[in-house]
Coordinates of C-alpha atoms in Angstrom, one line a residue:
M1 CA 107.5 101.1 149.1
S2 CA 111.2 100.3 149.5
Q3 CA 110.8 100.0 153.2
K4 CA 107.8 97.6 152.9
K5 CA 109.7 95.5 150.4
G6 CA 112.9 95.6 152.4
M7 CA 114.8 97.0 149.5
K8 CA 118.4 98.1 150.2
G9 CA 120.8 100.1 148.2
D10 CA 124.6 100.3 148.5
K11 CA 124.2 102.2 151.8
G12 CA 121.5 100.0 153.2
G13 CA 117.8 100.6 153.7
W14 CA 116.2 104.0 154.0
K15 CA 116.9 104.6 157.7
V16 CA 120.5 103.3 157.5
F17 CA 121.0 105.5 154.5
L18 CA 119.8 108.5 156.5
L19 CA 122.4 107.9 159.2
V20 CA 125.1 108.1 156.6
H21 CA 123.6 110.7 154.4
D22 CA 122.4 113.2 157.0
K23 CA 124.5 112.8 160.2
K24 CA 123.0 115.9 161.7
M25 CA 119.3 114.9 161.5
G26 CA 119.8 111.1 161.1
T27 CA 116.6 109.2 161.4
S28 CA 114.9 111.8 163.6
I29 CA 112.9 112.7 160.4
S30 CA 112.4 109.5 158.5
D31 CA 109.1 110.4 157.0
L32 CA 109.6 110.5 153.2
V33 CA 107.1 113.3 152.8
R34 CA 109.1 115.5 155.2
R35 CA 112.4 114.8 153.4
S36 CA 113.7 117.0 150.6
K37 CA 113.7 115.9 146.9
D38 CA 117.5 115.8 147.0
D39 CA 117.5 113.3 149.9
L40 CA 115.1 111.0 148.0
V41 CA 117.1 111.3 144.8
A42 CA 120.3 110.5 146.7
F43 CA 118.7 107.4 148.2
L44 CA 117.5 106.2 144.8
N45 CA 121.0 106.6 143.4
T46 CA 122.4 104.1 145.9
F47 CA 120.5 101.3 144.0
S48 CA 122.3 99.5 141.3
D49 CA 120.6 96.0 141.3
G50 CA 118.7 95.4 138.0
D51 CA 115.6 94.1 139.7
D52 CA 115.4 97.1 142.1
L53 CA 115.8 99.5 139.2
K54 CA 112.9 97.8 137.3
V55 CA 110.7 98.3 140.3
F56 CA 111.5 102.0 140.6
T57 CA 111.1 102.4 136.8
K58 CA 107.6 100.9 137.0
V59 CA 106.6 103.1 139.9
M60 CA 107.8 106.2 138.1
Q61 CA 106.0 105.2 134.9
C62 CA 102.7 104.7 136.8
Q63 CA 103.1 108.1 138.4
A64 CA 103.8 109.6 134.9
N65 CA 100.7 108.0 133.6
R66 CA 98.5 109.4 136.4
E67 CA 99.9 112.9 135.7
V68 CA 99.0 112.5 132.0
V69 CA 95.5 111.3 132.7
E70 CA 94.9 114.3 135.1
T71 CA 95.8 116.7 132.3
L72 CA 93.3 115.2 129.9
S73 CA 89.5 115.3 129.9
D74 CA 88.2 111.8 130.6
S75 CA 85.7 112.1 127.8
S76 CA 88.0 113.6 125.2
T77 CA 89.4 112.0 122.1
S78 CA 92.9 112.8 123.4
Y79 CA 92.3 110.6 126.4
Q80 CA 91.0 107.7 124.3
V81 CA 94.0 108.0 121.9
W82 CA 96.4 108.0 124.8
L83 CA 94.6 105.0 126.4
R84 CA 94.7 103.1 123.1
Q85 CA 98.4 103.8 122.5
N86 CA 99.5 102.8 126.0
Y87 CA 97.1 100.0 126.8
P88 CA 96.0 98.4 123.5
A89 CA 95.3 95.0 125.0
A90 CA 92.9 96.5 127.6
C91 CA 91.1 98.5 124.9
N92 CA 90.8 95.5 122.5
N93 CA 89.6 93.0 125.2
D94 CA 86.8 93.1 127.7
M95 CA 87.0 96.3 129.7
D96 CA 84.1 95.4 132.0
T97 CA 84.7 95.9 135.7
G98 CA 83.0 94.0 138.5
V99 CA 79.8 96.0 138.0
G100 CA 79.6 95.4 134.2
V101 CA 80.5 98.9 133.1
G102 CA 83.1 99.3 130.3
H103 CA 84.6 102.8 130.3
G104 CA 85.9 104.0 127.1
Y105 CA 85.0 101.1 124.9
W106 CA 87.3 101.1 121.8
V107 CA 86.5 98.5 119.1
S108 CA 88.2 99.6 115.9
D109 CA 91.4 101.2 114.7
T110 CA 89.8 102.8 111.7
E111 CA 86.6 104.6 110.7
W112 CA 85.8 105.9 114.2
L113 CA 82.5 107.5 114.9
I114 CA 82.9 109.3 118.3
I115 CA 79.9 110.4 120.2
K116 CA 80.9 113.2 122.6
V117 CA 79.3 113.0 126.0
G118 CA 80.4 116.4 127.4
K119 CA 81.5 116.6 131.0
L120 CA 82.0 113.3 132.7
S121 CA 80.0 114.3 135.7
K122 CA 76.9 114.9 133.6
A123 CA 77.3 111.5 131.9
K124 CA 77.5 109.7 135.2
K125 CA 74.2 111.3 136.3
S126 CA 72.5 110.4 133.0
N127 CA 69.4 108.2 133.1
S128 CA 69.0 108.2 129.4
M129 CA 69.3 104.7 127.9
V130 CA 69.2 103.0 124.6
A131 CA 69.4 99.2 124.2
V132 CA 70.8 98.0 120.9
D133 CA 71.3 94.7 119.1
C134 CA 73.0 93.9 115.7
E135 CA 72.8 90.9 113.4
M136 CA 75.9 89.9 111.5
V137 CA 76.5 87.7 108.4
L138 CA 79.7 86.0 107.3
C139 CA 81.3 87.3 104.1
E140 CA 83.3 85.5 101.6
D141 CA 86.5 87.2 102.7
G142 CA 86.1 85.7 106.2
T143 CA 84.9 89.0 107.8
E144 CA 81.5 89.8 109.3
A145 CA 79.1 92.4 108.0
L146 CA 76.2 94.2 109.6
V147 CA 72.8 93.3 108.2
Q148 CA 70.4 94.5 110.9
V149 CA 70.3 97.0 113.7
C150 CA 67.5 97.4 116.3
A151 CA 67.3 99.9 119.2
V152 CA 64.7 100.5 121.9
D153 CA 64.2 103.2 124.5
P154 CA 63.6 102.7 128.2
S155 CA 59.9 102.2 127.6
L156 CA 60.8 99.3 125.2
E157 CA 59.5 101.3 122.2
V158 CA 61.4 100.4 119.0
K159 CA 63.3 103.5 117.9
L160 CA 65.4 101.9 115.1
N161 CA 64.9 98.7 113.2
E162 CA 66.7 98.6 109.9
L163 CA 68.1 96.0 107.5
V164 CA 71.5 96.9 106.2
K165 CA 72.9 96.1 102.7
P166 CA 76.5 94.9 103.2
N167 CA 79.1 96.1 100.6
K168 CA 80.7 92.6 100.5
V169 CA 79.6 89.3 99.1
I170 CA 77.8 87.2 101.7
A171 CA 78.9 83.6 102.2
D172 CA 76.6 82.7 105.1
Y173 CA 73.4 84.5 106.2
R174 CA 73.3 82.5 109.5
T175 CA 69.6 82.4 109.1
E176 CA 69.1 80.1 112.1
I177 CA 70.5 82.9 114.2
T178 CA 69.7 86.1 112.3
G179 CA 66.4 85.1 110.8
I180 CA 67.5 86.9 107.7
T181 CA 67.6 85.4 104.2
A182 CA 68.9 86.6 100.8
D183 CA 65.4 87.6 99.8
D184 CA 65.1 89.9 102.8
L185 CA 68.1 91.9 101.6
E186 CA 67.2 92.0 97.9
K187 CA 65.6 95.4 97.9
V188 CA 67.4 96.9 100.9
T189 CA 69.2 100.2 100.2
C190 CA 70.2 101.2 103.8
S191 CA 74.0 101.3 104.1
L192 CA 76.4 101.2 107.1
A193 CA 76.9 104.9 106.8
N194 CA 73.1 105.4 107.0
I195 CA 73.0 103.4 110.2
Q196 CA 75.8 105.4 111.8
K197 CA 73.9 108.6 111.0
S198 CA 70.8 107.2 112.5
M199 CA 72.6 106.1 115.7
R200 CA 74.1 109.5 116.0
R201 CA 70.7 111.2 115.9
L202 CA 69.3 108.7 118.3
L203 CA 72.0 109.0 121.0
S204 CA 72.1 112.2 123.0
H205 CA 74.9 113.4 125.3
G206 CA 75.3 111.1 128.3
T207 CA 73.2 108.3 126.8
I208 CA 74.0 104.9 128.3
L209 CA 74.2 102.2 125.7
V210 CA 72.9 98.8 126.8
G211 CA 73.2 95.5 125.1
H212 CA 74.3 91.9 125.0
S213 CA 77.9 91.4 123.9
L214 CA 78.1 95.1 123.0
N215 CA 81.7 94.7 121.8
S216 CA 80.6 92.7 118.8
D217 CA 77.7 95.1 118.0
L218 CA 79.9 98.2 118.2
E219 CA 82.6 96.5 116.1
G220 CA 79.9 95.6 113.6
M221 CA 79.0 99.3 113.3
L222 CA 82.7 100.0 112.6
G223 CA 84.2 101.9 115.5
I224 CA 81.2 103.6 117.0
M225 CA 82.6 104.5 120.4
F226 CA 80.7 105.6 123.5
T227 CA 82.0 106.7 126.9
Y228 CA 79.6 104.5 128.8
T229 CA 78.4 101.1 127.8
L230 CA 76.6 98.5 129.8
R231 CA 77.2 94.8 128.9
I232 CA 75.3 92.0 130.4
A233 CA 76.7 89.0 128.5
K234 CA 79.2 87.9 131.1
Y235 CA 76.8 88.1 134.0
L236 CA 73.4 86.8 132.7
E237 CA 72.1 84.0 130.6
P238 CA 71.7 84.4 126.8
I239 CA 69.0 86.9 125.8
A240 CA 67.3 84.2 123.7
M241 CA 66.6 82.2 126.9
V242 CA 65.4 85.3 128.7
C243 CA 63.0 86.1 125.9
T244 CA 61.9 82.5 125.6
R245 CA 60.8 82.5 129.3
I246 CA 59.1 85.8 128.8
V247 CA 57.1 85.2 125.6
L248 CA 57.2 81.3 125.7
E249 CA 58.3 81.2 122.1
E250 CA 61.7 80.1 120.8
V251 CA 62.0 82.5 117.9
H252 CA 65.0 84.9 117.4
R253 CA 63.9 88.4 116.7
N254 CA 66.2 91.4 116.9
S255 CA 63.8 93.7 118.8
W256 CA 63.4 91.0 121.4
D257 CA 67.1 91.0 122.0
E258 CA 66.8 94.7 122.6
R259 CA 63.8 94.4 124.9
G260 CA 65.4 91.5 126.7
S261 CA 68.6 93.6 127.3
K262 CA 66.6 96.5 128.6
T263 CA 64.3 94.5 130.7
V264 CA 67.1 92.6 132.5

């Protein structure tokens, strides 16, 4: 790296340094891999410029991070905690890659519900999928609360469709979006904890969770974290538009969000 960047210490670049440091061998062996650790350390010690030291520090930190990751199971809680502590911004924001897979989606600092997926190799080979969608209302304290969860399997059969009673005072039911009114929740007894238990039963090891803007849905379920999630929001048109074209009816229904996600 120092050679590519043309970095020079007090005794010049790498090859010039070798001529001074090792007069016997000189540059006859300039390959870093074939040089001793002491030679490399001696070369690094010739650098005193602040910018150069920052570059080397960054490289060493990256190497240290790789070594830490290698010692942790990629599906373990320890790995997620390490990732959260070292890269909080990446964990809080969109972790999608170019193919739309978010690895290690972390959405809440508290009240985690972690679904273990076992060995990563098995999870990657999994063809088990569940599409999920949540409806949220606005509470008086400015936060959002979960009021409905729906999930379907690969055959588009509805596996879960429950209204949820928020434990906060609702300020806006967002009926034009959720389709839910105060009357709909009047006799509802299902709680957030009940939904978390239902989701835990529904999801098996290696299950791939599919949805539209999954970060919002997972946050709504208070920190349910899965190793593999598939988000389509940033790549495709809104689910409501997809469903409208499919069923030719502009009505928002939770199960259609699910089936739309799974279909696309």
